[in-house]
């Protein structure tokens, strides 16, 4: 065994899952039918855990753009952005992102995870200080660790705790980078950005907002939490992904600091990984146009989000703190939550199973995410099956 | 290393009192005990412990520093160092 000894606990946990007949962390989508339907384990399933917020993965305009780009530019760039991997489309997408956000500079990365790694670890290093929300995404934690700066974390969404940490830093506070998320991926709650910006005005720190789950979801034009709170100008760096609302894969950072361009030359995760394929870039450019063109999809998304949140709430379920397109449902212990996940799948609904430490405070969750592509009937079906679930599984945490 | 015994003892008692409020922590807490292996605290409960101590002494620990702390004694010494800084 040797190197694999440290994974013995994984083997043990996996064996228990194997005995159940399905591994919730290794699900195969046998056939993807639409943004909201797939075939899993031989049965047609309604997808309610995909982050496909605007439902653009099957948008004919995006598909056509991707097909055209593949025909004319090939299947891949076979190189990093720094070498032979910057095509005209990559540059055009950067200009379009900068224009969409009203920012001076934009950099496109190969994934959202890599954007966080690359930007955070390049902007901060030994001797610098970062303060991050305790519920931050793994890519934020890893980006912070990679840079070698001092990392402090504050209690999730607790600006009183954040201010204590700023005060304790004294003069160091003004050169500290604070990182928060527009919508937190597990509980679906927003960062208290207006309060954080007022702290910024007092302490003078730098502010980075990860809008991975809020791009296309929040703000009048879908720019994210910064736009919704009217504080775009107070945010130094916005990081985002193409793999949720924009229906593809890739990541970006935008900023009004002209020096952002220097990150290209110093970020290892930009320098040493292949750039997004022409098909990806073309479909993202088209999706960004769709997103920018109007609020129809966003309005449908929010109508669905409220319908699901309110439906589950009326059933008596304990949910994440506020209605957003990420709806977290507390189901009790790990074992109870797993049983519910399996029950839902067998009845034709796929949601995300989240166990601690991925779920905050040691609790387990069924994480639903809704899409603009869900129909009213599909949302009602999800609510209805959650209603049946309580009776079928006999949970003490779910309604009787 | 010379440790100012009174301060050390006071901090140890305070940490012990916080730890005793956690479920499933052994009744007899000794300074050489490892916080994770002997006291059975998982990563989330370690963070709760750290946050309680930070509030009690009005100090902040970086994640980098916490990675080096294994025993109750390591933790008490680190608190002492931070208070004196």
Short mmCIF file of C-alpha atoms in Angstrom, two decimals:
data_model
loop_
_atom_site.label_atom_id
_atom_site.label_comp_id
_atom_site.label_asym_id
_atom_site.label_seq_id
_atom_site.Cartn_x
_atom_site.Cartn_y
_atom_site.Cartn_z
CA UNK A 1 0.00 0.00 0.00
CA UNK A 2 2.44 2.73 1.16
CA UNK A 3 1.31 5.98 -0.41
CA UNK A 4 -2.29 4.83 -0.46
CA UNK A 5 -2.40 4.19 3.31
CA UNK A 6 -3.60 7.73 3.94
CA UNK A 7 -6.64 7.01 1.78
CA UNK A 8 -7.74 4.03 3.85
CA UNK A 9 -10.58 6.08 5.35
CA UNK A 10 -11.81 6.85 1.84
CA UNK A 11 -11.77 3.15 0.94
CA UNK A 12 -13.78 2.37 4.07
CA UNK A 13 -16.38 5.07 3.33
CA UNK A 14 -16.60 4.01 -0.31
CA UNK A 15 -17.19 0.39 0.61
CA UNK A 16 -20.24 1.44 2.60
CA UNK A 17 -21.52 3.39 -0.41
CA UNK A 18 -20.84 0.48 -2.77
CA UNK A 19 -23.02 -1.70 -0.58
CA UNK A 20 -25.85 0.78 -1.23
CA UNK A 21 -25.50 0.18 -4.95
CA UNK A 22 -24.69 3.78 -5.93
CA UNK A 23 -21.88 6.17 -5.10
CA UNK A 24 -23.38 9.68 -4.78
CA UNK A 25 -19.96 11.24 -5.31
CA UNK A 26 -19.27 9.38 -8.54
CA UNK A 27 -22.58 9.50 -10.38
CA UNK A 28 -22.54 8.79 -14.10
CA UNK A 29 -24.85 10.86 -16.28
CA UNK A 30 -25.48 8.15 -18.85
CA UNK A 31 -27.23 10.53 -21.18
CA UNK A 32 -27.82 14.25 -20.85
CA UNK A 33 -31.16 15.10 -22.41
CA UNK A 34 -31.57 18.84 -21.74
CA UNK A 35 -30.47 21.44 -19.14
CA UNK A 36 -32.95 19.87 -16.71
CA UNK A 37 -33.16 16.17 -17.63
CA UNK A 38 -30.77 13.23 -17.87
CA UNK A 39 -30.65 9.47 -17.72
CA UNK A 40 -28.97 8.12 -14.57
CA UNK A 41 -28.83 4.46 -13.54
CA UNK A 42 -31.14 3.59 -16.41
CA UNK A 43 -33.92 5.99 -15.50
CA UNK A 44 -34.94 9.44 -16.66
CA UNK A 45 -34.15 11.96 -13.96
CA UNK A 46 -35.06 15.59 -13.36
CA UNK A 47 -31.86 17.52 -12.63
CA UNK A 48 -32.10 19.83 -9.62
CA UNK A 49 -28.44 20.17 -8.73
CA UNK A 50 -26.42 21.39 -11.72
CA UNK A 51 -25.54 25.12 -11.25
CA UNK A 52 -26.92 25.59 -14.77
CA UNK A 53 -28.63 28.76 -13.57
CA UNK A 54 -29.64 30.24 -16.92
CA UNK A 55 -30.04 26.86 -18.63
CA UNK A 56 -27.77 27.86 -21.51
CA UNK A 57 -25.98 24.51 -22.02
CA UNK A 58 -28.37 23.58 -24.84
CA UNK A 59 -28.95 27.09 -26.19
CA UNK A 60 -28.86 26.70 -30.01
CA UNK A 61 -26.98 29.99 -30.42
CA UNK A 62 -24.20 28.87 -28.06
CA UNK A 63 -24.04 25.41 -29.63
CA UNK A 64 -23.81 26.87 -33.13
CA UNK A 65 -21.05 29.27 -32.07
CA UNK A 66 -19.09 26.36 -30.54
CA UNK A 67 -19.54 24.21 -33.67
CA UNK A 68 -18.43 27.00 -35.98
CA UNK A 69 -15.37 27.73 -33.86
CA UNK A 70 -14.39 24.06 -33.81
CA UNK A 71 -14.68 23.83 -37.59
CA UNK A 72 -12.69 26.97 -38.21
CA UNK A 73 -10.16 26.92 -35.34
CA UNK A 74 -9.88 23.27 -34.36
CA UNK A 75 -10.62 21.30 -31.21
CA UNK A 76 -8.01 22.80 -28.90
CA UNK A 77 -5.33 25.46 -28.56
CA UNK A 78 -2.68 22.94 -27.39
CA UNK A 79 -0.88 25.67 -25.50
CA UNK A 80 -0.99 28.06 -22.56
CA UNK A 81 -2.18 31.65 -22.83
CA UNK A 82 1.45 32.74 -22.57
CA UNK A 83 2.67 30.59 -25.44
CA UNK A 84 0.51 29.63 -28.43
CA UNK A 85 -2.86 29.49 -26.60
CA UNK A 86 -4.12 33.06 -27.00
CA UNK A 87 -6.34 33.21 -30.08
CA UNK A 88 -8.28 36.25 -31.24
CA UNK A 89 -11.36 34.85 -29.46
CA UNK A 90 -9.61 34.78 -26.06
CA UNK A 91 -8.67 38.45 -26.44
CA UNK A 92 -12.15 39.35 -27.68
CA UNK A 93 -13.77 37.60 -24.72
CA UNK A 94 -11.50 39.56 -22.35
CA UNK A 95 -12.56 42.83 -23.96
CA UNK A 96 -16.23 41.81 -23.78
CA UNK A 97 -15.96 40.81 -20.12
CA UNK A 98 -14.26 44.11 -19.26
CA UNK A 99 -17.03 45.97 -21.07
CA UNK A 100 -19.80 43.89 -19.43
CA UNK A 101 -18.45 44.66 -15.95
CA UNK A 102 -17.42 48.24 -16.80
CA UNK A 103 -13.85 47.41 -15.76
CA UNK A 104 -10.50 48.38 -17.26
CA UNK A 105 -8.96 44.92 -17.38
CA UNK A 106 -9.98 41.27 -17.72
CA UNK A 107 -8.05 38.01 -17.79
CA UNK A 108 -9.50 34.68 -18.94
CA UNK A 109 -8.31 31.51 -17.18
CA UNK A 110 -8.94 27.85 -17.98
CA UNK A 111 -11.37 27.25 -15.09
CA UNK A 112 -12.89 29.22 -12.23
CA UNK A 113 -10.87 27.18 -9.74
CA UNK A 114 -7.69 28.07 -11.63
CA UNK A 115 -8.69 31.76 -11.72
CA UNK A 116 -8.87 31.81 -7.91
CA UNK A 117 -5.61 29.90 -7.57
CA UNK A 118 -3.83 32.13 -10.07
CA UNK A 119 -5.07 35.52 -8.94
CA UNK A 120 -4.98 35.04 -5.17
CA UNK A 121 -1.60 33.31 -5.07
CA UNK A 122 -0.07 35.97 -7.33
CA UNK A 123 -1.50 39.01 -5.56
CA UNK A 124 -0.48 37.81 -2.10
CA UNK A 125 2.71 36.28 -0.78
CA UNK A 126 4.80 35.88 2.38
CA UNK A 127 4.38 38.96 4.58
CA UNK A 128 0.90 39.77 3.22
CA UNK A 129 -2.35 39.05 5.03
CA UNK A 130 -5.63 37.62 3.76
CA UNK A 131 -8.94 37.48 5.58
CA UNK A 132 -11.46 35.06 4.12
CA UNK A 133 -14.96 33.95 5.05
CA UNK A 134 -14.91 30.60 6.87
CA UNK A 135 -17.29 29.10 4.28
CA UNK A 136 -15.09 30.02 1.31
CA UNK A 137 -14.78 27.65 -1.64
CA UNK A 138 -11.84 25.22 -1.74
CA UNK A 139 -10.25 27.18 -4.62
CA UNK A 140 -10.05 30.26 -2.38
CA UNK A 141 -8.44 28.31 0.46
CA UNK A 142 -5.98 26.68 -1.96
CA UNK A 143 -5.14 29.98 -3.68
CA UNK A 144 -4.44 31.55 -0.27
CA UNK A 145 -2.24 28.65 0.83
CA UNK A 146 -0.37 28.60 -2.48
CA UNK A 147 0.69 32.23 -2.13
CA UNK A 148 2.18 31.79 1.34
CA UNK A 149 0.53 34.86 2.95
CA UNK A 150 -0.85 34.84 6.50
CA UNK A 151 -4.45 33.58 6.31
CA UNK A 152 -7.10 34.64 8.78
CA UNK A 153 -10.70 33.62 8.53
CA UNK A 154 -13.83 35.15 9.98
CA UNK A 155 -17.09 33.47 10.96
CA UNK A 156 -19.35 33.04 7.97
CA UNK A 157 -21.03 36.33 6.98
CA UNK A 158 -20.24 37.82 10.43
CA UNK A 159 -19.04 41.39 9.88
CA UNK A 160 -18.60 41.92 13.63
CA UNK A 161 -16.07 39.08 13.68
CA UNK A 162 -14.45 40.47 10.51
CA UNK A 163 -14.06 43.89 12.09
CA UNK A 164 -12.49 42.39 15.22
CA UNK A 165 -9.84 40.77 13.04
CA UNK A 166 -9.24 44.00 11.13
CA UNK A 167 -8.85 45.94 14.36
CA UNK A 168 -6.38 43.40 15.71
CA UNK A 169 -4.25 43.80 12.59
CA UNK A 170 -3.66 47.52 13.25
CA UNK A 171 -1.75 49.18 10.38
CA UNK A 172 -1.54 45.88 8.49
CA UNK A 173 -5.30 46.04 7.80
CA UNK A 174 -4.95 48.53 4.96
CA UNK A 175 -2.81 46.19 2.89
CA UNK A 176 -4.93 43.11 3.64
CA UNK A 177 -6.96 41.32 0.97
CA UNK A 178 -10.50 40.35 2.05
CA UNK A 179 -12.22 37.64 0.01
CA UNK A 180 -15.96 36.93 0.01
CA UNK A 181 -18.43 35.27 -2.34
CA UNK A 182 -21.47 36.75 -4.07
CA UNK A 183 -23.58 33.68 -3.28
CA UNK A 184 -22.11 30.92 -1.13
CA UNK A 185 -22.22 27.64 -2.98
CA UNK A 186 -23.52 25.42 -0.19
CA UNK A 187 -26.07 27.50 1.76
CA UNK A 188 -26.99 29.85 -1.08
CA UNK A 189 -26.69 33.01 1.02
CA UNK A 190 -25.20 36.32 -0.10
CA UNK A 191 -22.19 37.99 1.51
CA UNK A 192 -23.16 41.16 3.46
CA UNK A 193 -21.29 43.20 0.88
CA UNK A 194 -22.65 46.67 1.72
CA UNK A 195 -21.44 46.26 5.33
CA UNK A 196 -18.09 44.92 4.15
CA UNK A 197 -17.68 47.91 1.84
CA UNK A 198 -18.37 50.28 4.74
CA UNK A 199 -15.61 48.49 6.68
CA UNK A 200 -13.37 48.91 3.63
CA UNK A 201 -13.93 52.65 3.76
CA UNK A 202 -12.84 52.66 7.41
CA UNK A 203 -9.91 50.22 7.24
CA UNK A 204 -8.78 50.67 3.63
CA UNK A 205 -8.27 46.99 2.75
CA UNK A 206 -8.41 45.39 -0.72
CA UNK A 207 -11.58 43.50 -1.65
CA UNK A 208 -12.05 40.48 -3.93
CA UNK A 209 -15.53 39.08 -4.61
CA UNK A 210 -15.96 35.64 -6.13
CA UNK A 211 -19.15 35.90 -8.21
CA UNK A 212 -19.09 32.24 -9.34
CA UNK A 213 -22.69 31.56 -8.25
CA UNK A 214 -23.98 35.13 -8.64
CA UNK A 215 -22.91 36.07 -12.18
CA UNK A 216 -26.08 36.15 -14.27
CA UNK A 217 -28.10 35.70 -11.08
CA UNK A 218 -27.80 38.96 -9.09
CA UNK A 219 -27.86 42.61 -10.17
CA UNK A 220 -29.95 44.49 -12.69
CA UNK A 221 -27.65 43.41 -15.52
CA UNK A 222 -26.57 40.10 -13.99
CA UNK A 223 -23.13 41.33 -12.97
CA UNK A 224 -23.44 39.84 -9.53
CA UNK A 225 -23.63 40.93 -5.90
CA UNK A 226 -21.42 43.98 -6.45
CA UNK A 227 -23.96 45.36 -8.89
CA UNK A 228 -26.93 44.41 -6.72
CA UNK A 229 -25.41 46.29 -3.77
CA UNK A 230 -24.41 49.27 -5.92
CA UNK A 231 -20.77 48.93 -4.95
CA UNK A 232 -18.98 47.75 -8.09
CA UNK A 233 -16.48 50.61 -7.74
CA UNK A 234 -15.52 49.49 -4.24
CA UNK A 235 -14.64 45.96 -5.32
CA UNK A 236 -11.00 45.70 -6.41
CA UNK A 237 -11.23 42.28 -8.09
CA UNK A 238 -14.14 40.20 -9.35
CA UNK A 239 -13.52 36.54 -10.06
CA UNK A 240 -16.02 34.37 -11.85
CA UNK A 241 -16.58 31.21 -13.81
CA UNK A 242 -18.02 30.28 -17.19
CA UNK A 243 -19.17 26.90 -15.87
CA UNK A 244 -22.40 27.98 -14.21
CA UNK A 245 -24.59 30.73 -15.70
CA UNK A 246 -22.58 30.77 -18.93
CA UNK A 247 -22.95 27.02 -19.45
CA UNK A 248 -19.39 26.10 -20.44
CA UNK A 249 -16.06 25.99 -18.57
CA UNK A 250 -13.40 28.56 -17.77
CA UNK A 251 -12.79 31.42 -15.38
CA UNK A 252 -11.95 35.10 -15.31
CA UNK A 253 -10.84 38.04 -13.23
CA UNK A 254 -11.83 41.65 -13.92
CA UNK A 255 -10.54 44.78 -12.23
CA UNK A 256 -10.17 48.50 -12.62
CA UNK A 257 -6.55 48.25 -11.48
CA UNK A 258 -4.49 48.42 -14.69
CA UNK A 259 -1.82 46.34 -12.96
CA UNK A 260 -4.09 43.29 -13.22
CA UNK A 261 -2.41 42.70 -16.58
CA UNK A 262 0.84 41.95 -14.74
CA UNK A 263 -0.78 38.87 -13.20
CA UNK A 264 -0.54 37.22 -16.63
CA UNK A 265 3.23 37.17 -16.37
CA UNK A 266 3.45 35.94 -12.79
CA UNK A 267 0.55 33.52 -12.29
CA UNK A 268 1.65 29.92 -12.58
CA UNK A 269 -1.88 28.68 -13.18
CA UNK A 270 -2.12 31.03 -16.18
CA UNK A 271 1.39 30.43 -17.45
CA UNK A 272 1.49 26.66 -17.27
CA UNK A 273 -1.89 25.30 -18.29
CA UNK A 274 -3.56 25.02 -21.69
CA UNK A 275 -6.03 27.77 -22.54
CA UNK A 276 -9.78 27.17 -23.10
CA UNK A 277 -10.68 25.58 -26.45
CA UNK A 278 -12.06 27.68 -29.34
CA UNK A 279 -15.46 26.00 -28.86
CA UNK A 280 -15.53 27.02 -25.20
CA UNK A 281 -14.54 30.61 -25.92
CA UNK A 282 -17.08 30.94 -28.73
CA UNK A 283 -19.97 29.55 -26.70
CA UNK A 284 -19.07 31.72 -23.68
CA UNK A 285 -18.95 34.85 -25.86
CA UNK A 286 -22.41 34.00 -27.19
CA UNK A 287 -23.74 33.19 -23.73
CA UNK A 288 -22.42 36.49 -22.39
CA UNK A 289 -24.36 38.27 -25.16
CA UNK A 290 -27.51 36.38 -24.18
CA UNK A 291 -26.96 37.26 -20.53
CA UNK A 292 -26.34 40.92 -21.32
CA UNK A 293 -29.28 41.21 -23.72
CA UNK A 294 -32.04 41.07 -21.14
CA UNK A 295 -33.39 39.98 -17.81
CA UNK A 296 -35.91 37.35 -19.03
CA UNK A 297 -33.85 34.34 -18.04
CA UNK A 298 -32.94 35.91 -14.71
CA UNK A 299 -36.59 36.64 -13.96
CA UNK A 300 -37.54 33.02 -14.72
CA UNK A 301 -34.67 31.79 -12.60
CA UNK A 302 -35.80 33.87 -9.62
CA UNK A 303 -39.44 32.87 -10.03
CA UNK A 304 -38.30 29.22 -9.92
CA UNK A 305 -35.99 29.86 -6.97
CA UNK A 306 -38.79 31.43 -4.93
CA UNK A 307 -41.21 28.66 -5.94
CA UNK A 308 -38.85 25.94 -4.74
CA UNK A 309 -37.73 27.72 -1.56
CA UNK A 310 -41.26 28.60 -0.55
CA UNK A 311 -42.60 25.15 -1.46
CA UNK A 312 -40.00 23.36 0.66
CA UNK A 313 -40.40 25.88 3.44
CA UNK A 314 -44.18 25.31 3.52
CA UNK A 315 -43.50 21.59 3.82
CA UNK A 316 -41.64 22.41 7.02
CA UNK A 317 -38.09 21.74 5.89
CA UNK A 318 -35.22 23.69 7.46
CA UNK A 319 -33.51 25.53 4.59
CA UNK A 320 -30.55 27.81 3.91
CA UNK A 321 -30.98 31.37 5.26
CA UNK A 322 -32.50 33.07 2.21
CA UNK A 323 -34.18 32.19 -1.09
CA UNK A 324 -31.70 32.14 -3.97
CA UNK A 325 -31.19 29.68 -6.84
CA UNK A 326 -29.12 27.55 -4.41
CA UNK A 327 -31.57 25.94 -1.99
CA UNK A 328 -29.95 23.98 0.84
CA UNK A 329 -32.17 21.47 2.66
CA UNK A 330 -31.10 20.13 6.07
CA UNK A 331 -32.00 16.46 6.39
CA UNK A 332 -30.36 15.34 9.65
CA UNK A 333 -27.39 12.99 9.99
CA UNK A 334 -25.06 11.91 7.19
CA UNK A 335 -26.84 8.57 6.99
CA UNK A 336 -30.33 10.10 6.94
CA UNK A 337 -29.28 12.62 4.29
CA UNK A 338 -27.77 9.86 2.16
CA UNK A 339 -30.96 7.79 2.45
CA UNK A 340 -33.01 10.80 1.32
CA UNK A 341 -30.65 11.49 -1.58
CA UNK A 342 -31.05 7.88 -2.75
CA UNK A 343 -34.82 7.97 -2.30
CA UNK A 344 -35.07 11.13 -4.39
CA UNK A 345 -32.89 9.68 -7.14
CA UNK A 346 -34.93 6.50 -7.25
CA UNK A 347 -38.01 8.68 -7.66
CA UNK A 348 -36.42 10.60 -10.50
CA UNK A 349 -34.83 13.70 -8.94
CA UNK A 350 -31.10 14.40 -8.84
CA UNK A 351 -29.83 16.84 -6.18
CA UNK A 352 -26.34 17.25 -4.69
CA UNK A 353 -25.49 15.31 -1.54
CA UNK A 354 -23.23 17.41 0.68
CA UNK A 355 -21.50 16.01 3.73
CA UNK A 356 -19.28 17.83 6.21
CA UNK A 357 -16.75 19.38 5.96
CA UNK A 358 -18.07 20.49 2.53
CA UNK A 359 -21.30 21.46 4.30
CA UNK A 360 -20.82 24.09 7.02
CA UNK A 361 -21.07 23.52 10.78
CA UNK A 362 -20.77 19.76 10.57
CA UNK A 363 -24.25 19.35 9.08
CA UNK A 364 -25.30 17.40 6.00
CA UNK A 365 -27.36 18.87 3.21
CA UNK A 366 -29.32 18.09 0.12
CA UNK A 367 -28.30 20.98 -2.11
CA UNK A 368 -30.73 21.90 -4.85
CA UNK A 369 -29.98 24.42 -7.55
CA UNK A 370 -32.65 25.71 -9.86
CA UNK A 371 -32.44 26.86 -13.46
CA UNK A 372 -34.29 29.30 -15.65
CA UNK A 373 -34.86 26.24 -17.85
CA UNK A 374 -36.97 24.46 -15.20
CA UNK A 375 -40.69 24.58 -15.91
CA UNK A 376 -43.23 25.38 -13.20
CA UNK A 377 -44.34 21.73 -13.37
CA UNK A 378 -40.78 20.52 -12.82
CA UNK A 379 -40.39 22.71 -9.73
CA UNK A 380 -43.73 21.46 -8.42
CA UNK A 381 -42.57 17.89 -8.99
CA UNK A 382 -39.41 18.52 -6.95
CA UNK A 383 -41.48 19.99 -4.11
CA UNK A 384 -43.98 17.16 -4.31
CA UNK A 385 -41.26 14.49 -4.09
CA UNK A 386 -39.69 16.23 -1.10
CA UNK A 387 -43.18 16.09 0.42
CA UNK A 388 -43.40 12.32 -0.19
CA UNK A 389 -39.89 11.88 1.14
CA UNK A 390 -40.76 12.81 4.68
CA UNK A 391 -43.42 10.14 4.91
CA UNK A 392 -41.40 7.48 3.06
CA UNK A 393 -38.19 7.80 5.00
CA UNK A 394 -39.74 8.76 8.33
CA UNK A 395 -37.28 11.48 9.17
CA UNK A 396 -37.27 13.25 12.45
CA UNK A 397 -35.83 16.38 10.79
CA UNK A 398 -38.33 16.50 7.96
CA UNK A 399 -42.00 17.32 8.38
CA UNK A 400 -44.34 14.52 9.45
CA UNK B 1 12.49 27.13 26.88
CA UNK B 2 11.71 29.18 30.02
CA UNK B 3 7.97 29.52 30.44
CA UNK B 4 6.49 32.08 32.86
CA UNK B 5 4.66 29.43 34.92
CA UNK B 6 1.86 31.55 36.31
CA UNK B 7 0.68 32.85 32.95
CA UNK B 8 1.08 29.45 31.36
CA UNK B 9 -0.95 27.80 34.12
CA UNK B 10 -3.70 30.41 33.86
CA UNK B 11 -3.98 30.02 30.12
CA UNK B 12 -3.92 26.23 30.40
CA UNK B 13 -6.80 26.33 32.88
CA UNK B 14 -8.77 28.68 30.60
CA UNK B 15 -8.25 26.45 27.56
CA UNK B 16 -9.17 23.41 29.63
CA UNK B 17 -12.39 25.11 30.72
CA UNK B 18 -13.32 25.81 27.09
CA UNK B 19 -12.45 22.26 26.04
CA UNK B 20 -14.54 20.77 28.83
CA UNK B 21 -17.63 22.34 27.26
CA UNK B 22 -17.09 20.31 24.07
CA UNK B 23 -18.92 16.99 23.73
CA UNK B 24 -16.96 13.74 23.99
CA UNK B 25 -13.73 15.36 25.18
CA UNK B 26 -12.04 13.19 27.87
CA UNK B 27 -12.64 14.34 31.45
CA UNK B 28 -8.96 14.52 32.31
CA UNK B 29 -7.28 16.94 29.92
CA UNK B 30 -3.48 16.96 30.10
CA UNK B 31 -1.12 19.36 28.38
CA UNK B 32 0.70 16.67 26.37
CA UNK B 33 -2.56 15.46 24.81
CA UNK B 34 -2.96 15.95 21.07
CA UNK B 35 -5.98 18.10 20.22
CA UNK B 36 -7.09 15.97 17.28
CA UNK B 37 -5.89 12.46 18.13
CA UNK B 38 -6.38 12.40 21.92
CA UNK B 39 -9.22 14.88 22.42
CA UNK B 40 -11.06 13.73 19.30
CA UNK B 41 -11.78 17.19 17.87
CA UNK B 42 -12.49 17.22 14.13
CA UNK B 43 -11.49 20.18 11.95
CA UNK B 44 -14.76 22.04 12.53
CA UNK B 45 -14.56 21.70 16.31
CA UNK B 46 -10.90 22.75 16.28
CA UNK B 47 -12.02 25.97 14.57
CA UNK B 48 -14.73 26.48 17.21
CA UNK B 49 -12.11 26.06 19.93
CA UNK B 50 -9.77 28.52 18.22
CA UNK B 51 -12.54 31.10 17.75
CA UNK B 52 -13.53 30.89 21.42
CA UNK B 53 -9.93 31.41 22.47
CA UNK B 54 -9.49 34.27 19.99
CA UNK B 55 -12.54 36.04 21.42
CA UNK B 56 -11.47 35.38 25.01
CA UNK B 57 -8.01 36.93 24.51
CA UNK B 58 -8.82 39.35 21.66
CA UNK B 59 -6.21 37.80 19.39
CA UNK B 60 -6.25 36.19 15.94
CA UNK B 61 -4.45 33.06 14.80
CA UNK B 62 -3.53 32.55 11.17
CA UNK B 63 -4.37 29.21 9.55
CA UNK B 64 -0.63 28.88 8.88
CA UNK B 65 0.16 28.98 12.62
CA UNK B 66 -2.63 26.60 13.53
CA UNK B 67 -1.21 23.94 11.22
CA UNK B 68 1.83 23.69 13.53
CA UNK B 69 -0.14 23.18 16.75
CA UNK B 70 -0.60 19.55 17.81
CA UNK B 71 -0.84 19.38 21.58
CA UNK B 72 -2.72 21.37 24.20
CA UNK B 73 0.70 22.61 25.39
CA UNK B 74 1.58 23.84 21.86
CA UNK B 75 -1.70 25.75 21.81
CA UNK B 76 -1.24 27.30 25.25
CA UNK B 77 2.32 28.39 24.39
CA UNK B 78 1.08 29.92 21.12
CA UNK B 79 -1.65 31.85 22.96
CA UNK B 80 0.93 33.07 25.47
CA UNK B 81 3.24 34.23 22.68
CA UNK B 82 0.41 36.06 20.96
CA UNK B 83 -0.70 37.81 24.16
CA UNK B 84 2.87 38.95 24.85
CA UNK B 85 3.45 40.14 21.25
#
